[in-house]
CSV table of C-alpha atoms in Angstrom, one decimal:
chain,number,residue,atom,x,y,z
A,1,THR,CA,-30.9,15.8,14.0
A,2,ILE,CA,-33.3,14.3,16.6
A,3,ALA,CA,-32.4,10.8,15.4
A,4,ALA,CA,-28.7,11.5,15.9
A,5,ALA,CA,-29.3,12.9,19.4
A,6,THR,CA,-31.4,9.8,20.3
A,7,LEU,CA,-28.5,7.6,19.1
A,8,HIS,CA,-26.0,9.5,21.2
A,9,ARG,CA,-28.3,9.2,24.3
A,10,ASP,CA,-28.6,5.4,23.8
A,11,VAL,CA,-24.8,5.1,23.5
A,12,ARG,CA,-24.3,7.0,26.7
A,13,THR,CA,-26.9,4.9,28.5
A,14,PHE,CA,-25.3,1.7,27.3
A,15,ALA,CA,-21.8,2.9,28.3
A,16,GLN,CA,-23.0,3.7,31.8
A,17,GLU,CA,-24.7,0.3,32.2
A,18,GLN,CA,-21.6,-1.5,31.1
A,19,ASP,CA,-19.1,0.7,33.0
A,20,ILE,CA,-17.5,2.0,29.8
A,21,THR,CA,-15.7,5.3,29.8
A,22,ILE,CA,-16.7,7.7,27.1
A,23,LEU,CA,-13.8,10.1,26.6
A,24,GLN,CA,-15.6,12.7,24.4
A,25,GLU,CA,-12.3,14.2,23.4
A,26,GLY,CA,-12.2,13.8,19.6
A,27,ILE,CA,-11.4,11.1,17.0
A,28,CYS,CA,-10.7,7.8,18.6
A,29,HIS,CA,-7.7,7.2,16.3
A,30,GLN,CA,-6.0,10.3,17.8
A,31,VAL,CA,-7.3,10.1,21.4
A,32,MET,CA,-6.4,6.5,22.1
A,33,PRO,CA,-2.7,7.0,21.3
A,34,GLU,CA,-2.7,10.3,23.2
A,35,ARG,CA,-4.2,8.6,26.3
A,36,GLY,CA,-1.7,5.8,26.3
A,37,TYR,CA,-4.0,3.0,25.1
A,38,VAL,CA,-1.8,2.0,22.2
A,39,SER,CA,1.8,0.6,22.5
A,40,PRO,CA,4.1,-1.5,20.4
A,41,GLY,CA,3.1,-5.1,20.1
A,42,ASN,CA,-0.6,-4.5,20.8
A,43,ILE,CA,-3.3,-6.3,18.8
A,44,ILE,CA,-6.1,-3.8,18.4
A,45,VAL,CA,-9.5,-4.2,16.7
A,46,GLY,CA,-11.9,-1.3,16.1
A,47,ALA,CA,-15.2,-0.6,14.4
A,48,ASP,CA,-13.7,1.7,11.8
A,49,SER,CA,-11.6,0.9,8.8
A,50,HIS,CA,-8.9,3.5,9.8
A,51,THR,CA,-8.1,1.6,13.0
A,52,CYS,CA,-4.9,0.8,11.1
A,53,THR,CA,-3.6,4.2,12.1
A,54,TYR,CA,-2.3,2.8,15.4
A,55,GLY,CA,0.4,0.9,13.4
A,56,ALA,CA,2.4,4.0,13.5
A,57,LEU,CA,3.3,3.0,17.1
A,58,GLY,CA,4.1,-0.6,16.1
A,59,ALA,CA,0.7,-2.1,16.9
A,60,PHE,CA,-1.2,-4.5,14.7
A,61,ALA,CA,-4.5,-2.7,14.4
A,62,THR,CA,-7.3,-3.4,12.0
A,63,GLY,CA,-11.0,-2.5,11.5
A,64,MET,CA,-13.8,-5.1,11.8
A,65,GLY,CA,-17.5,-5.3,11.4
A,66,SER,CA,-20.0,-4.9,14.3
A,67,THR,CA,-20.5,-8.6,14.9
A,68,ASP,CA,-16.8,-9.3,15.2
A,69,ILE,CA,-16.4,-6.2,17.5
A,70,GLY,CA,-19.3,-7.4,19.7
A,71,VAL,CA,-17.7,-10.8,20.1
A,72,ALA,CA,-14.3,-9.2,20.9
A,73,TYR,CA,-16.0,-7.0,23.5
A,74,ALA,CA,-17.7,-10.0,25.1
A,75,THR,CA,-14.9,-12.5,25.0
A,76,GLY,CA,-11.6,-10.6,24.5
A,77,ARG,CA,-10.9,-12.9,21.6
A,78,THR,CA,-11.2,-12.8,17.8
A,79,TRP,CA,-10.1,-14.8,14.8
A,80,PHE,CA,-7.4,-13.9,12.3
A,81,LEU,CA,-5.8,-15.4,9.3
A,82,ILE,CA,-2.2,-14.2,9.5
A,83,PRO,CA,-1.8,-11.9,6.5
A,84,PRO,CA,1.1,-11.9,4.0
A,85,THR,CA,3.2,-8.7,4.2
A,86,ILE,CA,4.0,-6.1,1.6
A,87,ASN,CA,7.0,-3.9,2.3
A,88,ILE,CA,6.7,-0.3,1.1
A,89,SER,CA,10.2,1.1,1.2
A,90,ILE,CA,10.2,4.9,1.0
A,91,MET,CA,13.6,6.4,0.2
A,92,GLY,CA,15.0,9.9,-0.4
A,93,ARG,CA,13.9,13.2,1.1
A,94,LEU,CA,10.7,15.2,0.7
A,95,PRO,CA,11.2,18.1,-1.8
A,96,PHE,CA,10.1,21.6,-1.1
A,97,GLY,CA,6.3,21.8,-0.7
A,98,VAL,CA,5.8,18.0,-0.6
A,99,TYR,CA,4.5,16.3,2.5
A,100,THR,CA,3.7,12.9,3.9
A,101,LYS,CA,0.1,13.1,2.5
A,102,ASP,CA,1.6,13.4,-1.0
A,103,VAL,CA,3.6,10.2,-0.3
A,104,THR,CA,0.5,8.3,0.6
A,105,PHE,CA,-1.2,9.3,-2.7
A,106,GLU,CA,1.8,8.0,-4.6
A,107,MET,CA,1.6,4.7,-2.6
A,108,VAL,CA,-2.1,4.3,-3.4
A,109,ARG,CA,-1.5,5.2,-7.1
A,110,THR,CA,1.3,2.6,-7.2
A,111,VAL,CA,-0.3,-0.3,-5.3
A,112,GLY,CA,-3.9,0.4,-6.2
A,113,VAL,CA,-7.0,0.5,-4.1
A,114,ASP,CA,-7.2,-3.3,-3.8
A,115,GLY,CA,-3.5,-4.1,-4.4
A,116,ALA,CA,-3.0,-4.9,-0.7
A,117,ASN,CA,-6.2,-6.7,0.1
A,118,TYR,CA,-5.8,-8.6,3.4
A,119,ARG,CA,-2.1,-7.8,3.4
A,120,ALA,CA,-0.2,-6.2,6.2
A,121,ILE,CA,1.9,-3.3,5.0
A,122,GLU,CA,5.2,-2.6,6.6
A,123,TYR,CA,6.7,0.8,5.9
A,124,THR,CA,10.5,1.0,5.9
A,125,GLY,CA,13.2,3.2,4.3
A,126,GLU,CA,15.2,6.3,4.9
A,127,LEU,CA,12.3,8.7,4.9
A,128,VAL,CA,10.1,6.6,7.2
A,129,GLU,CA,13.0,6.5,9.7
A,130,GLN,CA,13.1,10.3,9.6
A,131,MET,CA,9.4,10.8,10.0
A,132,SER,CA,7.7,12.1,13.2
A,133,VAL,CA,5.1,9.9,14.8
A,134,SER,CA,2.5,12.3,13.5
A,135,GLU,CA,3.7,11.7,10.0
A,136,ARG,CA,3.7,8.0,10.6
A,137,PHE,CA,0.1,8.2,11.7
A,138,THR,CA,-0.8,9.7,8.3
A,139,LEU,CA,1.2,7.0,6.6
A,140,CYS,CA,-0.5,4.1,8.4
A,141,ASN,CA,-3.9,5.7,8.3
A,142,MET,CA,-3.9,5.3,4.5
A,143,ALA,CA,-3.1,1.6,4.5
A,144,ILE,CA,-6.8,0.7,4.2
A,145,GLU,CA,-7.0,2.8,1.0
A,146,MET,CA,-4.8,0.1,-0.6
A,147,GLY,CA,-7.0,-2.6,0.9
A,148,GLY,CA,-4.5,-3.3,3.7
A,149,LYS,CA,-5.4,-5.3,6.8
A,150,ALA,CA,-2.9,-3.3,8.8
A,151,GLY,CA,-0.1,-0.8,8.3
A,152,LEU,CA,2.9,-0.8,10.6
A,153,VAL,CA,6.2,1.0,11.3
A,154,ALA,CA,8.6,-0.8,13.5
A,155,PRO,CA,9.1,1.0,16.8
A,156,ASP,CA,12.3,2.9,17.3
A,157,ALA,CA,13.7,5.8,19.3
A,158,THR,CA,11.2,8.2,17.8
A,159,THR,CA,8.4,5.9,19.0
A,160,ARG,CA,9.8,5.7,22.4
A,161,ALA,CA,10.2,9.4,22.8
A,162,TRP,CA,6.6,10.0,21.7
A,163,LEU,CA,5.3,7.4,24.2
A,164,ASN,CA,7.4,8.8,27.1
A,165,GLY,CA,5.0,10.2,29.6
A,166,ARG,CA,2.0,8.6,27.9
A,167,ILE,CA,2.6,5.0,28.9
A,168,ASP,CA,4.0,3.8,32.2
A,169,HIS,CA,4.2,0.0,31.5
A,170,PRO,CA,6.9,-1.9,29.7
A,171,TYR,CA,6.4,-2.7,26.0
A,172,PRO,CA,8.4,-4.7,23.4
A,173,MET,CA,10.5,-2.8,20.8
A,174,LEU,CA,9.8,-5.4,18.1
A,175,ALA,CA,11.7,-5.2,14.8
A,176,PRO,CA,11.5,-7.6,11.9
A,177,HIS,CA,14.2,-10.3,11.8
A,178,ASN,CA,14.9,-11.8,8.4
A,179,PRO,CA,11.4,-10.7,7.2
A,180,ARG,CA,9.7,-12.5,4.3
A,181,TYR,CA,7.7,-10.1,2.1
A,182,GLU,CA,5.2,-11.2,-0.5
A,183,ARG,CA,6.1,-8.0,-2.4
A,184,VAL,CA,8.4,-5.0,-2.1
A,185,VAL,CA,7.3,-1.6,-3.4
A,186,GLU,CA,10.0,1.1,-3.7
A,187,ILE,CA,9.1,4.8,-3.7
A,188,ASP,CA,11.6,7.6,-4.2
A,189,ALA,CA,10.1,10.5,-2.4
A,190,SER,CA,12.7,12.9,-3.8
A,191,GLU,CA,11.0,12.6,-7.2
A,192,LEU,CA,7.5,13.6,-5.9
A,193,SER,CA,5.6,16.8,-6.4
A,194,PRO,CA,2.4,18.0,-4.7
A,195,LEU,CA,-0.3,15.5,-5.6
A,196,ILE,CA,-4.1,15.6,-5.7
A,197,ALA,CA,-6.5,12.6,-5.5
A,198,CYS,CA,-9.5,13.5,-7.8
A,199,PRO,CA,-13.0,12.3,-7.5
A,200,PRO,CA,-14.4,9.7,-7.2
A,201,ASP,CA,-11.5,7.5,-6.2
A,202,VAL,CA,-8.5,8.0,-4.0
A,203,ASN,CA,-6.2,6.3,-6.6
A,204,ASN,CA,-7.2,8.9,-9.2
A,205,VAL,CA,-4.0,10.8,-8.5
A,206,VAL,CA,-2.5,13.6,-10.6
A,207,PRO,CA,0.1,16.3,-10.1
A,208,VAL,CA,-1.4,19.5,-8.7
A,209,GLU,CA,-0.6,21.3,-11.9
A,210,GLU,CA,-3.2,19.2,-13.9
A,211,VAL,CA,-6.1,20.5,-11.8
A,212,GLU,CA,-4.6,23.8,-10.5
A,213,HIS,CA,-7.5,26.0,-11.7
A,214,VAL,CA,-10.4,23.9,-10.5
A,215,ARG,CA,-12.8,26.2,-8.5
A,216,ILE,CA,-13.3,25.1,-4.9
A,217,ASP,CA,-16.3,26.1,-2.8
A,218,GLN,CA,-15.0,24.7,0.5
A,219,VAL,CA,-11.7,23.6,2.0
A,220,PHE,CA,-11.8,21.2,5.0
A,221,LEU,CA,-8.7,20.7,7.1
A,222,GLY,CA,-8.8,17.9,9.7
A,223,THR,CA,-9.7,14.2,10.2
A,224,CYS,CA,-7.7,11.3,11.5
A,225,THR,CA,-5.4,11.6,8.5
A,226,ASN,CA,-4.4,15.3,8.8
A,227,GLY,CA,-6.0,16.9,11.9
A,228,ARG,CA,-2.9,16.8,14.1
A,229,LEU,CA,-0.9,19.7,15.4
A,230,ASP,CA,1.8,19.8,12.8
A,231,ASP,CA,-0.9,19.7,10.1
A,232,LEU,CA,-2.6,22.7,11.6
A,233,ALA,CA,0.8,24.4,11.9
A,234,ILE,CA,1.6,23.9,8.2
A,235,ALA,CA,-1.7,25.5,7.2
A,236,ALA,CA,-1.5,28.3,9.7
A,237,ASN,CA,2.0,29.3,8.6
A,238,ILE,CA,0.7,29.7,5.0
A,239,MET,CA,-2.4,31.6,6.0
A,240,ARG,CA,-1.1,33.9,8.7
A,241,GLY,CA,-2.1,37.5,8.0
A,242,LYS,CA,-4.1,36.5,4.9
A,243,THR,CA,-7.8,36.0,4.2
A,244,LEU,CA,-9.9,33.4,2.5
A,245,HIS,CA,-11.0,33.8,-1.1
A,246,PRO,CA,-14.4,35.5,-0.9
A,247,GLN,CA,-16.1,32.6,-2.7
A,248,THR,CA,-14.4,29.9,-0.7
A,249,ARG,CA,-15.3,28.9,2.8
A,250,MET,CA,-13.0,26.9,5.1
A,251,VAL,CA,-13.7,24.4,8.0
A,252,VAL,CA,-10.9,23.5,10.4
A,253,VAL,CA,-11.5,20.6,12.9
A,254,PRO,CA,-8.7,19.5,15.2
A,255,ALA,CA,-8.5,15.7,15.7
A,256,SER,CA,-8.6,15.9,19.5
A,257,ARG,CA,-9.1,18.2,22.5
A,258,GLU,CA,-5.4,18.0,23.3
A,259,ILE,CA,-4.6,19.3,19.8
A,260,TYR,CA,-7.3,21.9,19.9
A,261,LEU,CA,-5.9,23.4,23.2
A,262,GLU,CA,-2.3,23.4,22.0
A,263,ALA,CA,-3.3,24.9,18.6
A,264,MET,CA,-5.2,27.6,20.5
A,265,ARG,CA,-2.2,28.3,22.8
A,266,LEU,CA,0.1,28.6,19.8
A,267,GLY,CA,-2.2,30.9,17.9
A,268,TYR,CA,-3.1,28.6,15.0
A,269,LEU,CA,-6.8,28.7,15.6
A,270,GLU,CA,-6.7,32.5,15.9
A,271,THR,CA,-4.9,32.6,12.5
A,272,PHE,CA,-7.7,30.5,10.9
A,273,VAL,CA,-10.5,32.5,12.4
A,274,GLN,CA,-8.9,35.8,11.4
A,275,ALA,CA,-8.5,34.5,7.9
A,276,GLY,CA,-12.3,33.8,7.9
A,277,ALA,CA,-12.3,30.0,8.6
A,278,SER,CA,-14.7,28.2,10.9
A,279,VAL,CA,-13.2,26.1,13.6
A,280,GLY,CA,-15.2,23.1,14.8
A,281,THR,CA,-15.4,20.9,17.9
A,282,PRO,CA,-12.7,18.1,17.9
A,283,GLY,CA,-13.9,15.1,15.9
A,284,CYS,CA,-14.5,13.8,12.4
A,285,GLY,CA,-16.4,16.9,11.2
A,286,PRO,CA,-17.8,16.8,7.7
A,287,CYS,CA,-15.6,13.7,6.8
A,288,ILE,CA,-18.6,11.5,7.6
A,289,GLY,CA,-21.2,13.7,5.9
A,290,ARG,CA,-22.4,15.2,9.2
A,291,HIS,CA,-21.9,18.4,11.2
A,292,HIS,CA,-21.1,21.7,9.6
A,293,GLY,CA,-19.4,21.5,6.3
A,294,VAL,CA,-21.8,19.2,4.4
A,295,LEU,CA,-21.7,19.9,0.7
A,296,ALA,CA,-24.6,21.1,-1.4
A,297,PRO,CA,-25.5,19.8,-4.8
A,298,GLY,CA,-22.8,20.5,-7.4
A,299,GLU,CA,-20.3,21.9,-4.9
A,300,ARG,CA,-16.6,21.1,-4.9
A,301,ALA,CA,-14.3,20.6,-1.9
A,302,LEU,CA,-10.6,20.3,-1.4
A,303,THR,CA,-10.0,18.3,1.8
A,304,THR,CA,-7.3,16.6,3.8
A,305,MET,CA,-9.5,13.5,4.2
A,306,ASN,CA,-8.6,10.0,3.3
A,307,LEU,CA,-11.7,9.1,1.1
A,308,ASN,CA,-13.4,10.9,-1.7
A,309,PHE,CA,-16.1,8.5,-2.9
A,310,THR,CA,-19.4,9.8,-4.2
A,311,GLY,CA,-21.7,11.2,-1.4
A,312,ARG,CA,-19.0,11.1,1.3
A,313,MET,CA,-19.4,14.7,2.4
A,314,GLY,CA,-23.1,15.3,1.5
A,315,ASP,CA,-24.9,15.5,-1.8
A,316,PRO,CA,-23.9,12.8,-4.3
A,317,THR,CA,-23.4,15.4,-7.1
A,318,ALA,CA,-20.7,17.2,-5.0
A,319,GLU,CA,-17.0,16.5,-5.8
A,320,ILE,CA,-14.3,15.9,-3.3
A,321,TYR,CA,-10.6,16.5,-4.1
A,322,LEU,CA,-7.9,15.3,-1.6
A,323,GLY,CA,-4.7,17.1,-0.8
A,324,SER,CA,-2.1,17.9,1.8
A,325,PRO,CA,-2.6,20.5,4.6
A,326,ALA,CA,-0.4,22.9,2.6
A,327,THR,CA,-2.4,22.4,-0.5
A,328,ALA,CA,-5.6,22.9,1.5
A,329,ALA,CA,-4.3,26.3,2.9
A,330,ALA,CA,-3.2,27.5,-0.5
A,331,THR,CA,-6.5,26.5,-2.1
A,332,ALA,CA,-8.5,28.3,0.6
A,333,LEU,CA,-6.6,31.6,-0.1
A,334,SER,CA,-6.8,31.4,-3.9
A,335,GLY,CA,-10.3,29.9,-4.3
A,336,HIS,CA,-9.1,27.2,-6.7
A,337,ILE,CA,-6.8,24.2,-6.3
A,338,SER,CA,-3.3,25.6,-6.0
A,339,ASP,CA,0.3,24.5,-5.8
A,340,PRO,CA,1.4,25.1,-2.2
A,341,ARG,CA,4.9,25.8,-3.4
A,342,ASN,CA,3.7,29.2,-4.6
A,343,PHE,CA,2.6,30.1,-1.1
A,344,LEU,CA,5.5,29.0,1.0
């Protein structure tokens, strides 16, 4: 819209006046870690609730309102009340067809959408130790869906390997010593099946079988939750050589330019386009109810987003179901919510 174009112009003008670099490479929650702006031990504040994503690298990161962010810009300081900590311990191994996104749904269902209000959430356990940094991003990204102030994974060898070549300064490898937790939540991942968060709340979680034949008009793969390279790989491997259901459209939006280029090199984007999907410019895409992919009245979407409240993707009568990248790919092929295990 003209209003949006005007706002972007004003932002560029302000950035130039203040000598601020605008990267224009995708979602900040993906680009900042890629560019080496996040390291263990950092305290990071951002103007978006999913700033907590950076906790995957051992940073304390949290979203704030515009006034607090403005003060932080001007002074380099802000105020915190040190939050109590909830430990979510995730044990076991992921069963066939179950992914980190399914684990996050189980967490939200167990803790509740306000069960961790102003709490820091530390993720530990056998499964977390085995997760890639990309999977840890997904885990920490969803901390705010439980009301969390921040979500963190203690840095380890996996963290260091991911940061190698991205950061050239020393950083602390902090690990909790005799931690005191307000609460410990234990999740056995080996007992999980593919899950769906149904509208209008992210904690309205059910096994995929309960909604398996709900017709879907649009599938959206992307966002700061599941727009990374391994997410695209999961979906592309399911969709390779196949085509979308004729009554279902699909929008794919990589989270960053780096991911876009690598997905293009590996043939993932070609797979999506050949299947009939639309690939968008790196960024948030329709997750914020803008760009291509906005829903019409009464439509239903299955997305890899982190939120599904009323009106999030367009018309308030549209319905948003949340699932893993594998569930998204399976749904795009069948035209209805589908168990990804039948497509793997």
